Amino acid sequence: MSNLHRSWVESANRAETDFPLNNLPYGMVSRPGEAPRCGVAIGDQVLDLAGLEAQGLLSFGGVLGTAGWNAFMALGPEAWQRLRAELTALLSEGAAQRETVAPHLIPLSDVALHMPFAVTEYTDFYAGRHHATNVGTMFRGAENALPPNWLHIPIGYNGRASSVVVSGTEITRPHGQLKGPQDAAPRFGPSQRFDIELEMGAIVGQPSTGPLSVDEAFANIFGYVLLNDWSARDIQAWEYQPLGPFQAKATATTISPWIVTAAALEPFRAATPAREVALLPHLQDTGPMLYDIDLQVGLAPDGGAETIIARTNYKEMYYSAAQQLAHHASSGCPMRVGDLLGSGTISGPARENRGSLLELSWGGKEPFQLDTGETRSFIADGDTLSLYGAALGEGYRIGFGPCTGRVGPARA
Amino acid sequence: MSNLHRSWVESANRAETDFPLNNLPYGMVSRPGEAPRCGVAIGDQVLDLAGLEAQGLLSFGGVLGTAGWNAFMALGPEAWQRLRAELTALLSEGAAQRETVAPHLIPLSDVALHMPFAVTEYTDFYAGRHHATNVGTMFRGAENALPPNWLHIPIGYNGRASSVVVSGTEITRPHGQLKGPQDAAPRFGPSQRFDIELEMGAIVGQPSTGPLSVDEAFANIFGYVLLNDWSARDIQAWEYQPLGPFQAKATATTISPWIVTAAALEPFRAATPAREVALLPHLQDTGPMLYDIDLQVGLAPDGGAETIIARTNYKEMYYSAAQQLAHHASSGCPMRVGDLLGSGTISGPARENRGSLLELSWGGKEPFQLDTGETRSFIADGDTLSLYGAALGEGYRIGFGPCTGRVGPARA
């Protein structure tokens, strides 16, 4: 773990900031009435990169003025390294260009945050062993908790890219076909078991057209976001056999607004857990490719204080994003810049580590307590659900900024 | 059924052409060394619409010069009707502008055909009752052939848009994890049960952000293509529980190169079959929204003659594309211009109506005969698989052009 890199932006040197010089996460920001532009968060400020490029302090062919980080990602790893090195130099304590750069800082409190990139396609995995075991135990019993393929394949399904929204977007409780085990027939109505899934999202930054090794896949991942895979458990229960979840997962998926780069997370690399059965060669670990990222889930009832309802860590996953991407490409499936890979729900071994309400309330059978005195099994109208994440260094943190959504009532 | 509309392009008046004046299907064409441009097929010619617009004979804001029909679709139904009406006028027998239009005709034999639109997202359904019953009988027995939800929901899953290719694109046999029921462990190797699925693809031409009625959904569908959902049955058997098909369907999906518009198919509307149980109100039929389209599958071994191995009809489907789209949007899932909806495999009641090799060979247990004397259970390297489709009018046909792919050997 490296130490804090000090910046002349004083707020970036505080231990509690999500955005020290070590982080440099990329987002899309706008001031009122202006179009979104590429920015990097530093302390309580955002640096306007389109402005810096216009002034000649950066030179990336104008891609920093485009509507999302996709065009920059497409430039490739050499450009990724160069921008990070140049921003580090421009923002370091004692930088010669301080006076030229400072006018391009905007207080974070003055900007709106937009989708940091256009999601080309979205794939969601099911690669956390604690989550898969919990859900499997609830639905199939402890003996058959893990499906037979689970220890061999990072199980995933294609999600819906059009439904991915940035933190802060209001979520409408979905309608869907519902049929309880005792019901004679299905009905169409608002989901009664609306839930979250705490995940990390990995962003593919380079295209590929054939199979990828795990190392190649790792090199193609540009960065990470927090990801909340909103899930209607009752819609899912009725629809998912035999072809998997569809409308249960199509209402929305919320991501945090800053892309934290793989480069920023490099000091926090962590290994996957010991394997019960060896993976086939094309999926085997070639080094630590998870990250040590502390994660929390908060739930705030309408107008009430927030309770942290779960705490876990990204390093609990059984498969890394690189292994997921290698599997994804194994059939020859073309991958493109801006593809988003959800990790799967990140639960840990203990009760307080569970990354979904389904697990926290054990299928609704054991409602859990909020600090306000209320209880929950699933989401109530007006609840705000937030994910938080940070890799913790010596005296600094690589934070993601919150991934938040308030759930409004179903359409009339 | 209306009669043939006669054109001054003589080849468009022949009974055997796929592209009479009644059809006017939209594609992307290029001559050697030129960029693809919007064109409409007429007889054995293609009319260069970008050229017509440049000359002022059409006026659609320049969208006919863009790289795909997406921008035109986004203009909406009024523009869709206007272009069709203007092209009909320009190409009708006795049209005053014949001399001005004729220089913009290019022989179809001189052009390459490209993807007619950019696939925004791709969803594949499972909405043919004969297919679902056949597959269910093979895997679960005749009593449990249809899953409990099947008569209530057009079951679908999200597919992979990046894998959709235009007719003529060579397909590489995929690798994947394979594990037979008797195998102790999975292995990674080329699929031994590589297959086709005969489908129609519906193209969403208007965006939506909330639930859609079936009528609204019908109005949002711009047109149709033939669609071959290449499927690795052995990869699917091992991977698909519990979250559905993933790499089994990610190698490629081939579509025919011409978008046949809903307007052209209007005289061929057909009703869904009688329903065993009533659909919930939001999915109920409000009129005939399938089409009477004859469909065939051809298989030609490497260097050998083609055998027509199946004949069926799109009107065999249990759910229309409008019902599928209404279901797709029911959770609030945003739909976008260029979304592609695969119908699901279109089989009919008889053995010769089966739209997949899995069904034709009954899971590989009953290999079928080709005219060359060879037999097949699944696809052999070098086989060319082709789908053909046409709605048959009085003395004319609304054809789709072939949807073809040759399967090459797996990567070394």
Short mmCIF file of N, CA and C in Angstrom, two decimals, chain B residues 320-396:
data_model
loop_
_atom_site.label_atom_id
_atom_site.label_comp_id
_atom_site.label_asym_id
_atom_site.label_seq_id
_atom_site.Cartn_x
_atom_site.Cartn_y
_atom_site.Cartn_z
N SER B 320 -47.21 -12.58 -30.61
CA SER B 320 -46.74 -11.66 -31.65
C SER B 320 -45.58 -10.83 -31.11
N ALA B 321 -44.84 -10.21 -32.02
CA ALA B 321 -43.76 -9.31 -31.62
C ALA B 321 -44.31 -8.15 -30.78
N ALA B 322 -45.53 -7.71 -31.09
CA ALA B 322 -46.13 -6.62 -30.30
C ALA B 322 -46.36 -7.07 -28.86
N GLN B 323 -46.82 -8.29 -28.67
CA GLN B 323 -46.99 -8.80 -27.31
C GLN B 323 -45.65 -8.96 -26.60
N GLN B 324 -44.64 -9.37 -27.33
CA GLN B 324 -43.30 -9.50 -26.74
C GLN B 324 -42.77 -8.13 -26.31
N LEU B 325 -42.97 -7.13 -27.18
CA LEU B 325 -42.49 -5.79 -26.85
C LEU B 325 -43.27 -5.22 -25.67
N ALA B 326 -44.57 -5.45 -25.62
CA ALA B 326 -45.37 -4.97 -24.48
C ALA B 326 -44.88 -5.63 -23.19
N HIS B 327 -44.60 -6.91 -23.23
CA HIS B 327 -44.05 -7.58 -22.04
C HIS B 327 -42.68 -7.01 -21.69
N HIS B 328 -41.86 -6.78 -22.69
CA HIS B 328 -40.49 -6.29 -22.48
C HIS B 328 -40.50 -4.95 -21.75
N ALA B 329 -41.48 -4.11 -22.08
CA ALA B 329 -41.54 -2.76 -21.50
C ALA B 329 -42.33 -2.73 -20.19
N SER B 330 -42.90 -3.87 -19.78
CA SER B 330 -43.86 -3.85 -18.67
C SER B 330 -43.24 -3.49 -17.33
N SER B 331 -41.95 -3.72 -17.17
CA SER B 331 -41.27 -3.38 -15.91
C SER B 331 -40.79 -1.93 -15.90
N GLY B 332 -41.05 -1.20 -16.98
CA GLY B 332 -40.46 0.13 -17.12
C GLY B 332 -39.15 0.10 -17.89
N CYS B 333 -38.78 -1.06 -18.42
CA CYS B 333 -37.53 -1.20 -19.18
C CYS B 333 -37.53 -0.24 -20.37
N PRO B 334 -36.56 0.67 -20.45
CA PRO B 334 -36.51 1.57 -21.60
C PRO B 334 -36.16 0.81 -22.88
N MET B 335 -36.90 1.09 -23.93
CA MET B 335 -36.65 0.50 -25.25
C MET B 335 -36.12 1.60 -26.16
N ARG B 336 -35.23 1.23 -27.06
CA ARG B 336 -34.59 2.23 -27.91
C ARG B 336 -34.69 1.87 -29.39
N VAL B 337 -34.52 2.87 -30.21
CA VAL B 337 -34.51 2.65 -31.66
C VAL B 337 -33.37 1.67 -31.99
N GLY B 338 -33.68 0.66 -32.75
CA GLY B 338 -32.67 -0.32 -33.13
C GLY B 338 -32.65 -1.56 -32.26
N ASP B 339 -33.51 -1.61 -31.25
CA ASP B 339 -33.61 -2.85 -30.47
C ASP B 339 -34.18 -3.95 -31.38
N LEU B 340 -33.60 -5.13 -31.25
CA LEU B 340 -33.97 -6.27 -32.09
C LEU B 340 -34.58 -7.35 -31.20
N LEU B 341 -35.77 -7.81 -31.57
CA LEU B 341 -36.47 -8.84 -30.80
C LEU B 341 -36.60 -10.12 -31.63
N GLY B 342 -35.90 -11.16 -31.23
CA GLY B 342 -36.03 -12.45 -31.91
C GLY B 342 -37.31 -13.13 -31.46
N SER B 343 -38.04 -13.71 -32.41
CA SER B 343 -39.37 -14.28 -32.12
C SER B 343 -39.30 -15.51 -31.24
N GLY B 344 -38.17 -16.20 -31.26
CA GLY B 344 -38.12 -17.58 -30.79
C GLY B 344 -38.26 -18.49 -31.98
N THR B 345 -37.84 -19.73 -31.82
CA THR B 345 -37.81 -20.68 -32.93
C THR B 345 -39.22 -20.97 -33.42
N ILE B 346 -39.37 -20.90 -34.74
CA ILE B 346 -40.68 -21.06 -35.36
C ILE B 346 -40.79 -22.47 -35.91
N SER B 347 -41.35 -23.36 -35.13
CA SER B 347 -41.65 -24.71 -35.63
C SER B 347 -43.14 -24.81 -35.87
N GLY B 348 -43.53 -25.81 -36.62
CA GLY B 348 -44.95 -26.07 -36.85
C GLY B 348 -45.31 -27.42 -36.26
N PRO B 349 -46.54 -27.88 -36.52
CA PRO B 349 -47.00 -29.12 -35.87
C PRO B 349 -46.35 -30.40 -36.41
N ALA B 350 -45.90 -30.38 -37.66
CA ALA B 350 -45.40 -31.62 -38.26
C ALA B 350 -43.88 -31.71 -38.15
N ARG B 351 -43.38 -32.91 -38.39
CA ARG B 351 -41.95 -33.15 -38.29
C ARG B 351 -41.17 -32.23 -39.23
N GLU B 352 -41.70 -32.05 -40.46
CA GLU B 352 -40.96 -31.24 -41.44
C GLU B 352 -41.06 -29.74 -41.16
N ASN B 353 -41.80 -29.38 -40.10
CA ASN B 353 -41.96 -27.95 -39.75
C ASN B 353 -40.98 -27.51 -38.67
N ARG B 354 -40.02 -28.34 -38.30
CA ARG B 354 -39.20 -28.03 -37.13
C ARG B 354 -38.06 -27.07 -37.48
N GLY B 355 -37.96 -25.99 -36.73
CA GLY B 355 -37.05 -24.90 -37.05
C GLY B 355 -35.67 -24.99 -36.42
N SER B 356 -35.28 -26.16 -35.95
CA SER B 356 -33.92 -26.34 -35.43
C SER B 356 -33.48 -27.76 -35.68
N LEU B 357 -32.18 -27.97 -35.76
CA LEU B 357 -31.67 -29.34 -35.96
C LEU B 357 -31.92 -30.19 -34.72
N LEU B 358 -31.88 -29.54 -33.55
CA LEU B 358 -32.21 -30.25 -32.31
C LEU B 358 -33.55 -30.96 -32.41
N GLU B 359 -34.53 -30.25 -32.97
CA GLU B 359 -35.86 -30.86 -33.12
C GLU B 359 -35.89 -31.83 -34.30
N LEU B 360 -35.25 -31.44 -35.41
CA LEU B 360 -35.29 -32.30 -36.61
C LEU B 360 -34.64 -33.65 -36.34
N SER B 361 -33.59 -33.67 -35.51
CA SER B 361 -32.89 -34.93 -35.21
C SER B 361 -33.32 -35.47 -33.84
N TRP B 362 -34.32 -34.87 -33.24
CA TRP B 362 -34.84 -35.23 -31.92
C TRP B 362 -33.68 -35.46 -30.92
N GLY B 363 -32.97 -34.35 -30.73
CA GLY B 363 -31.87 -34.37 -29.76
C GLY B 363 -30.67 -35.18 -30.23
N GLY B 364 -30.58 -35.44 -31.54
CA GLY B 364 -29.47 -36.22 -32.07
C GLY B 364 -29.76 -37.71 -32.15
N LYS B 365 -30.94 -38.11 -31.69
CA LYS B 365 -31.27 -39.54 -31.68
C LYS B 365 -31.77 -40.05 -33.02
N GLU B 366 -32.27 -39.14 -33.86
CA GLU B 366 -32.84 -39.55 -35.15
C GLU B 366 -32.24 -38.69 -36.26
N PRO B 367 -30.99 -38.99 -36.65
CA PRO B 367 -30.35 -38.17 -37.69
C PRO B 367 -31.25 -38.09 -38.93
N PHE B 368 -31.23 -36.95 -39.60
CA PHE B 368 -32.09 -36.80 -40.77
C PHE B 368 -31.24 -36.81 -42.04
N GLN B 369 -31.90 -37.09 -43.14
CA GLN B 369 -31.24 -37.33 -44.42
C GLN B 369 -31.16 -36.05 -45.25
N LEU B 370 -30.03 -35.85 -45.92
CA LEU B 370 -29.92 -34.77 -46.90
C LEU B 370 -30.07 -35.37 -48.31
N ASP B 371 -30.36 -34.50 -49.29
CA ASP B 371 -30.51 -34.98 -50.66
C ASP B 371 -29.20 -35.55 -51.20
N THR B 372 -28.09 -35.14 -50.61
CA THR B 372 -26.78 -35.65 -51.06
C THR B 372 -26.52 -37.06 -50.57
N GLY B 373 -27.39 -37.59 -49.72
CA GLY B 373 -27.18 -38.92 -49.16
C GLY B 373 -26.56 -38.89 -47.77
N GLU B 374 -25.97 -37.76 -47.41
CA GLU B 374 -25.41 -37.64 -46.06
C GLU B 374 -26.53 -37.52 -45.03
N THR B 375 -26.18 -37.71 -43.77
CA THR B 375 -27.13 -37.45 -42.69
C THR B 375 -26.56 -36.39 -41.77
N ARG B 376 -27.44 -35.79 -40.98
CA ARG B 376 -27.04 -34.78 -39.99
C ARG B 376 -27.85 -34.94 -38.72
N SER B 377 -27.17 -34.71 -37.58
CA SER B 377 -27.89 -34.45 -36.33
C SER B 377 -27.70 -32.99 -35.96
N PHE B 378 -26.43 -32.54 -36.06
CA PHE B 378 -26.12 -31.12 -35.84
C PHE B 378 -25.23 -30.66 -37.00
N ILE B 379 -24.76 -29.41 -36.94
CA ILE B 379 -24.04 -28.83 -38.06
C ILE B 379 -22.64 -29.43 -38.18
N ALA B 380 -22.24 -29.78 -39.39
CA ALA B 380 -20.87 -30.22 -39.67
C ALA B 380 -20.04 -29.04 -40.19
N ASP B 381 -18.74 -29.06 -39.94
CA ASP B 381 -17.88 -28.01 -40.47
C ASP B 381 -18.06 -27.92 -41.98
N GLY B 382 -18.15 -26.69 -42.48
CA GLY B 382 -18.32 -26.48 -43.90
C GLY B 382 -19.77 -26.40 -44.35
N ASP B 383 -20.71 -26.76 -43.49
CA ASP B 383 -22.13 -26.63 -43.84
C ASP B 383 -22.52 -25.17 -43.98
N THR B 384 -23.36 -24.89 -44.97
CA THR B 384 -23.97 -23.57 -45.10
C THR B 384 -25.45 -23.69 -44.75
N LEU B 385 -25.88 -22.92 -43.78
CA LEU B 385 -27.28 -22.92 -43.35
C LEU B 385 -27.94 -21.63 -43.83
N SER B 386 -29.10 -21.76 -44.43
CA SER B 386 -29.80 -20.59 -44.98
C SER B 386 -31.26 -20.60 -44.57
N LEU B 387 -31.74 -19.43 -44.20
CA LEU B 387 -33.17 -19.24 -43.97
C LEU B 387 -33.73 -18.46 -45.15
N TYR B 388 -34.96 -18.82 -45.55
CA TYR B 388 -35.66 -18.11 -46.61
C TYR B 388 -37.05 -17.75 -46.11
N GLY B 389 -37.55 -16.61 -46.56
CA GLY B 389 -38.88 -16.23 -46.12
C GLY B 389 -39.56 -15.32 -47.13
N ALA B 390 -40.86 -15.48 -47.27
CA ALA B 390 -41.65 -14.61 -48.15
C ALA B 390 -43.12 -14.68 -47.77
N ALA B 391 -43.77 -13.53 -47.81
CA ALA B 391 -45.23 -13.48 -47.73
C ALA B 391 -45.73 -13.56 -49.17
N LEU B 392 -46.70 -14.43 -49.41
CA LEU B 392 -47.11 -14.73 -50.79
C LEU B 392 -48.42 -14.05 -51.14
N GLY B 393 -48.34 -13.05 -52.05
CA GLY B 393 -49.54 -12.37 -52.51
C GLY B 393 -50.03 -12.95 -53.82
N GLU B 394 -50.98 -12.28 -54.44
CA GLU B 394 -51.52 -12.72 -55.73
C GLU B 394 -50.55 -12.30 -56.82
N GLY B 395 -49.73 -13.24 -57.29
CA GLY B 395 -48.80 -12.93 -58.37
C GLY B 395 -47.56 -12.16 -57.93
N TYR B 396 -47.32 -12.08 -56.67
CA TYR B 396 -46.10 -11.42 -56.20
C TYR B 396 -45.74 -11.97 -54.83
#
